[in-house]
Coordinates of C-alpha atoms in Angstrom, one line a residue:
M520 CA -105.3 38.2 -48.4
H521 CA -106.0 40.7 -45.6
A522 CA -105.2 44.3 -46.2
T523 CA -102.6 44.0 -43.5
D524 CA -100.9 41.3 -45.4
R525 CA -99.7 43.3 -48.4
P526 CA -96.2 42.2 -49.2
P527 CA -93.6 44.7 -48.0
T528 CA -91.6 46.5 -50.7
P529 CA -88.1 45.0 -51.2
L530 CA -85.5 46.4 -48.9
A531 CA -83.1 48.9 -50.4
P532 CA -79.4 48.1 -50.1
D533 CA -78.8 51.1 -48.0
L534 CA -81.5 50.1 -45.6
I535 CA -80.1 46.6 -45.3
A536 CA -76.7 48.3 -44.5
R537 CA -78.3 50.4 -41.8
F538 CA -79.8 47.3 -40.1
A539 CA -76.6 45.4 -40.5
Q540 CA -74.7 48.3 -38.8
I541 CA -76.8 47.7 -35.7
V542 CA -75.8 44.1 -35.2
G543 CA -72.6 43.9 -37.1
D544 CA -72.1 42.4 -40.5
K545 CA -71.4 39.0 -39.0
Y546 CA -74.9 38.9 -37.6
A547 CA -76.8 40.3 -40.6
V548 CA -77.6 37.3 -42.7
T549 CA -78.2 38.1 -46.4
S550 CA -77.1 34.9 -48.2
A551 CA -80.0 33.0 -49.6
S552 CA -78.6 29.7 -48.4
D553 CA -77.9 31.0 -44.9
I554 CA -81.4 32.5 -44.7
A555 CA -83.1 29.3 -45.8
P556 CA -83.3 27.6 -42.4
Y557 CA -85.2 30.5 -41.0
L558 CA -87.9 30.3 -43.7
T559 CA -89.4 26.8 -43.1
E560 CA -90.6 25.0 -40.1
E561 CA -90.5 21.3 -39.0
R562 CA -93.8 20.2 -40.5
N563 CA -92.9 21.9 -43.8
L564 CA -96.3 23.5 -44.1
Y565 CA -95.1 27.0 -44.5
H566 CA -92.4 28.4 -46.7
G567 CA -91.4 32.1 -46.2
R568 CA -89.2 34.6 -47.9
S569 CA -86.9 37.2 -46.6
Q570 CA -83.9 39.3 -47.8
L571 CA -82.5 39.7 -44.3
V572 CA -82.1 37.9 -41.0
L573 CA -80.9 40.0 -38.1
R574 CA -79.3 38.3 -35.1
P575 CA -79.0 40.8 -32.3
G576 CA -77.0 40.1 -29.2
S577 CA -78.6 42.4 -26.7
T578 CA -81.9 44.1 -25.8
A579 CA -80.3 47.4 -26.8
E580 CA -79.7 46.1 -30.3
V581 CA -83.3 44.8 -30.5
A582 CA -84.5 48.2 -29.5
A583 CA -82.4 49.9 -32.1
I584 CA -83.7 47.5 -34.8
C585 CA -87.3 48.4 -33.8
R586 CA -86.6 52.1 -33.9
L587 CA -85.2 51.8 -37.4
A588 CA -88.0 49.5 -38.5
S589 CA -90.6 52.0 -37.1
E590 CA -88.8 54.9 -38.9
T591 CA -88.8 53.1 -42.2
R592 CA -92.0 51.1 -41.8
T593 CA -90.1 47.8 -42.1
A594 CA -92.0 44.7 -41.0
L595 CA -90.3 42.4 -38.6
V596 CA -91.0 38.7 -37.7
P597 CA -89.5 37.7 -34.3
Q598 CA -88.2 34.1 -34.2
G599 CA -86.9 31.9 -31.4
G600 CA -86.1 28.3 -32.0
N601 CA -88.4 28.1 -35.1
T602 CA -90.4 25.2 -33.6
G603 CA -93.8 26.9 -33.8
L604 CA -96.6 24.8 -35.4
V605 CA -99.0 27.5 -36.7
G606 CA -96.8 29.6 -38.9
G607 CA -96.4 32.5 -36.5
Q608 CA -92.6 32.6 -36.8
T609 CA -92.5 32.5 -40.6
P610 CA -91.9 35.6 -42.8
H611 CA -94.7 34.9 -45.2
H612 CA -94.4 38.2 -47.2
G613 CA -90.7 39.1 -47.2
E614 CA -90.4 40.6 -43.7
V615 CA -87.1 40.9 -41.9
V616 CA -86.5 38.0 -39.6
L617 CA -85.4 39.0 -36.1
S618 CA -83.8 35.9 -34.6
L619 CA -83.4 36.1 -30.9
R620 CA -81.2 33.0 -30.5
R621 CA -78.1 35.1 -29.5
L622 CA -79.9 36.5 -26.5
D623 CA -79.0 33.4 -24.7
R624 CA -77.7 34.5 -21.3
I625 CA -79.1 33.4 -18.0
R626 CA -78.8 36.6 -16.1
D627 CA -79.6 35.5 -12.6
V628 CA -80.5 32.4 -10.6
D629 CA -82.0 33.4 -7.2
T630 CA -82.7 30.3 -5.1
R631 CA -84.0 32.3 -2.2
S632 CA -86.6 34.0 -4.3
N633 CA -86.9 30.8 -6.4
T634 CA -86.5 32.7 -9.7
M635 CA -84.3 32.6 -12.7
T636 CA -83.9 35.5 -15.1
C637 CA -83.4 34.3 -18.7
E638 CA -83.0 36.0 -22.0
A639 CA -85.4 35.1 -24.8
G640 CA -82.9 32.9 -26.7
V641 CA -82.2 30.5 -23.9
V642 CA -83.1 27.0 -25.0
L643 CA -85.7 25.5 -22.7
A644 CA -83.5 22.4 -22.0
T645 CA -80.7 24.8 -20.9
A646 CA -83.0 26.6 -18.5
Q647 CA -84.2 23.2 -17.1
A648 CA -80.5 22.1 -16.6
R649 CA -79.5 25.4 -15.0
A650 CA -82.4 25.1 -12.6
E651 CA -81.3 21.5 -11.8
D652 CA -77.8 22.6 -11.1
A653 CA -79.2 25.0 -8.5
D654 CA -81.2 22.1 -7.0
R655 CA -84.4 23.5 -8.4
L656 CA -87.0 22.6 -11.0
F657 CA -88.2 24.6 -13.9
P658 CA -91.2 22.5 -14.9
L659 CA -92.1 23.6 -18.4
S660 CA -91.5 20.5 -20.5
L661 CA -92.2 20.1 -24.3
G662 CA -91.2 17.7 -27.0
A663 CA -89.2 20.4 -28.6
E664 CA -87.4 21.4 -25.4
G665 CA -84.0 20.8 -26.9
S666 CA -84.5 23.5 -29.5
C667 CA -87.4 25.8 -28.5
T668 CA -86.5 29.0 -26.6
I669 CA -87.9 30.7 -23.6
G670 CA -89.0 33.7 -25.7
G671 CA -90.9 31.5 -28.0
N672 CA -92.4 29.5 -25.1
L673 CA -93.7 32.8 -23.6
S674 CA -94.8 34.3 -26.9
T675 CA -97.0 31.2 -27.6
N676 CA -97.9 30.6 -24.0
A677 CA -96.6 27.0 -24.3
G678 CA -98.2 24.2 -22.2
G679 CA -96.6 20.8 -22.2
T680 CA -96.8 17.7 -20.1
A681 CA -96.5 19.3 -16.6
A682 CA -99.1 22.0 -17.0
L683 CA -101.5 19.9 -14.9
A684 CA -99.5 20.6 -11.8
Y685 CA -97.5 23.8 -12.6
G686 CA -99.6 25.6 -15.2
V687 CA -98.7 26.9 -18.7
A688 CA -95.9 29.3 -19.6
R689 CA -97.9 32.3 -18.4
D690 CA -98.1 30.8 -14.9
L691 CA -94.4 30.2 -14.8
A692 CA -93.3 33.8 -15.5
L693 CA -93.2 36.6 -12.9
G694 CA -91.9 39.4 -15.1
V695 CA -90.8 40.2 -18.6
E696 CA -88.7 42.7 -20.5
V697 CA -90.2 43.7 -23.8
V698 CA -89.2 45.9 -26.7
L699 CA -92.1 47.8 -28.2
A700 CA -92.6 48.5 -31.9
D701 CA -91.1 52.0 -31.6
G702 CA -88.0 50.7 -29.7
R703 CA -89.0 51.6 -26.2
V704 CA -88.2 49.0 -23.6
V705 CA -90.8 47.9 -21.0
N706 CA -88.7 46.8 -18.0
A707 CA -91.0 44.6 -16.0
L708 CA -88.5 42.0 -14.8
S709 CA -90.1 41.8 -11.4
K710 CA -89.4 38.9 -9.0
L711 CA -92.5 39.8 -7.0
K712 CA -95.4 37.4 -6.6
K713 CA -97.5 40.3 -5.3
D714 CA -97.4 43.6 -7.2
N715 CA -100.8 45.3 -7.5
T716 CA -99.7 48.5 -9.2
G717 CA -101.9 48.7 -12.2
Y718 CA -102.4 46.7 -15.3
D719 CA -100.5 43.4 -15.6
L720 CA -98.4 44.1 -18.7
R721 CA -96.7 40.7 -18.4
D722 CA -99.8 38.9 -19.4
L723 CA -100.4 41.3 -22.2
F724 CA -97.3 40.2 -24.0
I725 CA -97.3 36.5 -23.1
G726 CA -99.2 34.6 -25.7
A727 CA -99.3 37.5 -28.1
E728 CA -96.9 35.8 -30.6
G729 CA -94.7 38.8 -31.0
T730 CA -97.5 41.0 -32.4
L731 CA -97.6 43.6 -29.5
G732 CA -93.9 43.6 -28.5
I733 CA -90.8 41.5 -28.6
I734 CA -90.0 39.6 -25.3
T735 CA -86.2 39.8 -24.7
A736 CA -86.0 38.4 -21.2
A737 CA -88.2 37.0 -18.4
V738 CA -88.1 36.2 -14.7
L739 CA -89.2 32.5 -14.4
K740 CA -90.5 30.7 -11.4
L741 CA -88.4 27.9 -9.9
F742 CA -89.7 25.1 -7.7
P743 CA -88.1 22.7 -5.2
R744 CA -86.8 19.6 -7.0
P745 CA -89.0 16.5 -6.3
R746 CA -87.3 13.9 -4.1
S747 CA -89.3 11.0 -5.5
V748 CA -90.8 10.5 -8.9
E749 CA -92.9 7.5 -10.0
T750 CA -94.1 6.9 -13.6
A751 CA -96.7 4.4 -14.8
F752 CA -98.4 3.2 -17.9
V753 CA -102.0 2.2 -17.2
A754 CA -104.4 0.2 -19.4
V755 CA -107.9 1.5 -19.6
A756 CA -110.9 0.6 -21.8
S757 CA -111.9 4.1 -22.9
P758 CA -111.4 7.8 -22.4
A759 CA -114.3 7.7 -19.9
A760 CA -112.4 5.1 -17.9
A761 CA -109.3 7.4 -18.1
L762 CA -111.3 10.2 -16.8
K763 CA -112.4 8.1 -13.8
L764 CA -108.7 7.3 -13.2
L765 CA -107.9 11.0 -13.3
E766 CA -110.5 11.6 -10.6
I767 CA -109.0 8.9 -8.4
S768 CA -105.5 10.1 -9.0
R769 CA -106.2 13.7 -8.1
T770 CA -107.9 12.6 -4.8
E771 CA -105.1 10.2 -3.8
A772 CA -102.2 12.2 -5.0
A773 CA -103.2 15.4 -3.1
G774 CA -101.4 17.8 -5.4
T775 CA -98.5 15.5 -6.4
L776 CA -100.0 14.3 -9.7
T777 CA -97.7 16.1 -12.2
S778 CA -98.6 14.5 -15.6
F779 CA -101.6 12.6 -17.0
E780 CA -101.4 11.8 -20.7
L781 CA -104.1 9.9 -22.6
I782 CA -102.8 7.8 -25.5
A783 CA -104.9 5.8 -28.0
D784 CA -103.5 2.5 -29.1
I785 CA -103.0 3.7 -32.7
C786 CA -100.4 6.1 -31.3
V787 CA -98.5 3.2 -29.6
D788 CA -98.8 1.2 -32.8
F789 CA -97.3 3.9 -35.0
C790 CA -94.5 4.4 -32.4
I791 CA -93.6 0.7 -32.4
R792 CA -93.6 0.4 -36.1
H793 CA -91.6 3.6 -36.9
A794 CA -89.4 4.5 -34.0
H795 CA -86.4 2.3 -33.2
S796 CA -86.2 0.8 -29.7
I797 CA -89.8 1.7 -28.8
R798 CA -91.5 -1.2 -27.1
A799 CA -95.1 -1.6 -26.0
P800 CA -95.2 -0.9 -22.2
L801 CA -98.2 -3.2 -21.8
T802 CA -98.9 -6.6 -23.4
P803 CA -101.5 -7.2 -24.7
R804 CA -101.8 -3.7 -25.9
P805 CA -105.0 -2.0 -24.5
P806 CA -107.3 0.2 -26.6
W807 CA -106.3 3.2 -24.5
C808 CA -103.6 3.9 -22.0
V809 CA -102.6 6.6 -19.6
L810 CA -99.0 7.7 -18.9
M811 CA -99.1 9.2 -15.4
E812 CA -96.5 10.6 -13.1
V813 CA -96.5 11.5 -9.4
S814 CA -93.7 13.7 -8.0
S815 CA -93.3 14.4 -4.3
Q816 CA -91.0 16.4 -2.0
R817 CA -91.0 13.4 0.3
D818 CA -90.1 9.8 -0.4
D819 CA -93.7 8.7 -0.8
A820 CA -94.4 8.9 -4.5
R821 CA -94.2 5.1 -4.9
A822 CA -96.8 4.6 -2.2
V823 CA -99.0 7.2 -3.7
I824 CA -99.0 5.7 -7.2
E825 CA -99.5 2.2 -5.9
T826 CA -102.5 3.4 -3.9
I827 CA -104.0 5.0 -7.0
L828 CA -103.4 1.9 -9.1
T829 CA -104.7 -0.5 -6.5
R830 CA -107.9 1.5 -6.1
A831 CA -108.3 1.7 -9.9
M832 CA -107.9 -2.0 -10.3
E833 CA -110.3 -2.8 -7.5
D834 CA -112.9 -0.5 -9.0
G835 CA -112.5 -2.0 -12.4
I836 CA -111.3 1.2 -14.0
A837 CA -107.8 0.1 -14.8
D838 CA -107.2 -3.3 -16.6
D839 CA -103.4 -3.4 -16.2
A840 CA -100.5 -1.2 -15.2
V841 CA -96.7 -1.1 -15.0
I842 CA -94.7 1.2 -12.9
A843 CA -91.3 2.2 -14.2
A844 CA -88.7 0.1 -12.3
N845 CA -85.8 2.4 -12.9
L846 CA -84.8 5.7 -14.5
D847 CA -84.1 4.0 -17.9
Q848 CA -87.6 2.5 -18.0
R849 CA -89.1 5.9 -17.0
K850 CA -87.2 7.5 -19.9
A851 CA -88.4 4.8 -22.2
F852 CA -92.0 5.5 -21.2
W853 CA -91.6 9.2 -21.9
M854 CA -89.7 8.6 -25.1
L855 CA -92.8 6.8 -26.5
R856 CA -94.8 9.9 -25.6
E857 CA -92.3 12.2 -27.2
V858 CA -92.2 10.4 -30.6
I859 CA -95.9 10.2 -31.0
S860 CA -96.0 13.4 -33.1
P861 CA -93.0 12.7 -35.4
V862 CA -93.9 9.1 -36.2
Q863 CA -97.1 10.1 -37.9
K864 CA -95.3 11.3 -41.0
H865 CA -94.4 7.7 -41.8
E866 CA -98.1 7.0 -42.3
G867 CA -98.6 9.7 -44.8
G868 CA -100.6 12.9 -44.4
S869 CA -101.7 14.0 -41.0
I870 CA -104.2 16.7 -40.3
K871 CA -103.6 18.1 -36.8
H872 CA -105.6 19.9 -34.2
D873 CA -104.5 21.4 -30.9
V874 CA -107.8 21.8 -29.0
S875 CA -109.1 21.9 -25.5
V876 CA -112.5 21.2 -24.0
P877 CA -113.6 21.0 -20.4
V878 CA -112.0 18.0 -18.9
A879 CA -115.3 16.3 -18.3
A880 CA -116.2 16.6 -22.0
V881 CA -113.1 14.9 -23.4
P882 CA -114.6 11.4 -23.8
D883 CA -117.7 12.8 -25.6
F884 CA -115.5 15.1 -27.8
I885 CA -113.3 12.2 -28.9
A886 CA -116.2 9.9 -29.6
E887 CA -118.1 12.6 -31.6
A888 CA -115.0 13.8 -33.5
N889 CA -114.0 10.2 -34.4
D890 CA -117.5 9.5 -35.8
A891 CA -117.6 12.8 -37.7
V892 CA -114.2 12.5 -39.2
V893 CA -114.7 8.9 -40.4
R894 CA -118.0 9.9 -42.0
L895 CA -116.3 12.8 -43.7
I896 CA -113.4 10.7 -45.0
P897 CA -114.1 7.0 -44.9
G898 CA -110.9 5.1 -43.8
A899 CA -109.4 8.2 -42.1
R900 CA -107.6 7.2 -38.9
P901 CA -108.3 9.4 -35.9
F902 CA -105.1 9.7 -33.8
P903 CA -106.0 11.4 -30.4
F904 CA -103.6 11.9 -27.6
G905 CA -102.6 14.5 -25.1
H906 CA -103.0 16.2 -21.8
L907 CA -106.2 14.8 -20.4
G908 CA -105.7 16.5 -17.0
D909 CA -105.9 19.9 -18.8
G910 CA -108.6 18.9 -21.4
N911 CA -106.0 19.5 -24.1
I912 CA -106.2 16.9 -26.8
H913 CA -104.0 16.8 -29.8
Y914 CA -106.6 15.4 -32.1
N915 CA -104.8 14.4 -35.3
V916 CA -106.2 12.5 -38.2
S917 CA -104.0 10.2 -40.4
Q918 CA -104.9 9.6 -44.0
P919 CA -106.6 6.3 -45.0
V920 CA -104.1 3.5 -45.8
G921 CA -103.0 3.8 -49.4
A922 CA -104.7 7.2 -50.0
D923 CA -103.1 10.0 -52.0
K924 CA -101.3 12.2 -49.4
D925 CA -101.8 15.5 -51.3
A926 CA -105.5 14.8 -51.9
F927 CA -106.0 14.0 -48.3
L928 CA -104.2 17.2 -47.1
A929 CA -106.2 19.2 -49.5
R930 CA -109.2 18.5 -47.2
W931 CA -107.4 20.1 -44.2
Q932 CA -109.9 22.9 -43.9
E933 CA -112.9 20.5 -44.1
V934 CA -111.5 18.4 -41.4
H935 CA -110.7 21.4 -39.3
D936 CA -114.2 22.8 -39.7
T937 CA -115.7 19.5 -38.7
V938 CA -113.5 19.0 -35.6
H939 CA -113.7 22.6 -34.5
A940 CA -117.5 22.6 -34.7
I941 CA -117.5 19.8 -32.1
V942 CA -115.0 21.7 -30.0
A943 CA -117.2 24.8 -30.0
K944 CA -120.3 22.7 -29.1
H945 CA -118.4 21.6 -25.9
G946 CA -117.3 25.2 -25.1
G947 CA -113.7 24.5 -26.0
S948 CA -110.8 26.3 -27.7
I949 CA -109.4 25.8 -31.2
S950 CA -105.9 26.5 -29.8
A951 CA -104.9 25.1 -26.5
E952 CA -101.1 25.6 -26.5
H953 CA -99.8 26.2 -30.0
G954 CA -101.1 29.6 -30.7
I955 CA -103.0 31.2 -33.6
G956 CA -100.3 32.3 -36.0
V957 CA -101.6 32.3 -39.6
M958 CA -103.1 28.8 -39.5
K959 CA -106.1 29.7 -37.3
R960 CA -106.2 33.5 -37.8
D961 CA -109.1 33.4 -40.2
E962 CA -111.1 31.0 -38.0
L963 CA -110.6 33.0 -34.9
P964 CA -113.6 35.4 -35.4
Q965 CA -115.9 32.3 -35.5
F966 CA -114.8 31.2 -32.0
K967 CA -113.7 34.3 -30.2
D968 CA -116.1 36.7 -28.6
A969 CA -116.6 39.6 -31.0
T970 CA -116.0 42.2 -28.3
A971 CA -112.9 40.4 -27.0
L972 CA -111.5 40.3 -30.5
A973 CA -112.2 44.0 -31.0
V974 CA -110.3 44.8 -27.8
M975 CA -107.4 42.6 -29.1
R976 CA -107.3 44.6 -32.3
S977 CA -107.4 47.9 -30.4
L978 CA -104.4 46.8 -28.4
K979 CA -102.6 45.9 -31.6
A980 CA -103.4 49.3 -33.1
T981 CA -102.3 51.1 -29.9
L982 CA -99.0 49.3 -29.4
D983 CA -98.1 48.7 -33.0
P984 CA -99.9 51.4 -35.0
L985 CA -97.7 50.9 -38.1
N986 CA -98.3 47.1 -38.0
I987 CA -94.6 46.2 -38.2
L988 CA -94.5 43.5 -35.6
N989 CA -95.4 40.1 -37.0
P990 CA -98.0 41.5 -39.3
G991 CA -100.9 39.2 -40.4
K992 CA -100.5 37.0 -37.4
V993 CA -103.2 36.3 -34.8
V994 CA -105.5 39.3 -35.6

């Protein structure tokens, strides 16, 4: 246990009452049964504890909570939709949970500036729908978009399936509103694309996982809605062939390639076996496939994707392909991609990695990791999929058939060490889009430049000298 992880002292009843007074008794959760949903996450890896969950309804209430927390040295854990995968949103040592779900207003939609100002608790799918209502696109798209929140997306710098074309969460925010540990509010809700007036505080807080300040609102970028979208499943023999297909696609699509997902056949197999209504897009099933999408402001997406696939077939790079014939088929293609993660639980234990390497290194990384993992645990089933266009592979490993789940999961760190060593060899990152949280905090010094890590710690000490904001996370 790190010194910064010492469990907080229990909250005195009078202090709980003071916090409750800020948000109102209705929004100060003290019942153990009502607190329970805030203490676990979807993979059931982490189980926290807390005496109090606060549900503020405004930035002013968040600021007041932080002022009182600073005065009393009370640790806070900010939480959005509680969909994080690295334990960053869990109160591991009894901290007060600061749930931002009630900060759910969309303050402004400005179609002339192509911006939307959202509070932190706005659900991602709600932001997408509001943009669509205004004939615009907010392109961030994740499997958890029906429950994850804008504040959480920014705090973890979420990526998703459209990052290839539009970038990650950091690239989709122009400005932020942030409450500091002492209750001061940084109002940087700028709609400007050009603002060269000193340090970029926006980027300081995005990706910081609530350790430097609490994001309460953000100005998001909107884009014109595509007028034509075409989606295809493509059969390839290997990740190397998929990489060649990516090169062709980028050349032919001329900026309209919006998604390019690499999927191993084992992923399709698990989906068919464990997810109702999922069907194999291609028969016979290939060893690897690519789910790709082209989106255009003109009515030419079909011609573009056909050109890509024709060239790939002629060059012997693609073995087969199917283009979605209608919206229902397109949704079915994406549904298969979305259920890849949850279906793994039906096959027992799964050790997961969210890594990135240079795009050109993806085939070698997968081959080397597959070989190393199977040598380490004979019968282990590598389960790679993800965003090839970004070099971000979700390299998961399912337990051997019939193995003891607990015994397999007990080797989590061994498998992580093995895979992460290969990531490091290729100049990659051990966290592409999920963050550090507690899961990867102790590994970070092995992979982060020592001076860069020292600067991060200095920033933490400057902005949160009492270490009350999400203590024990990231650094």
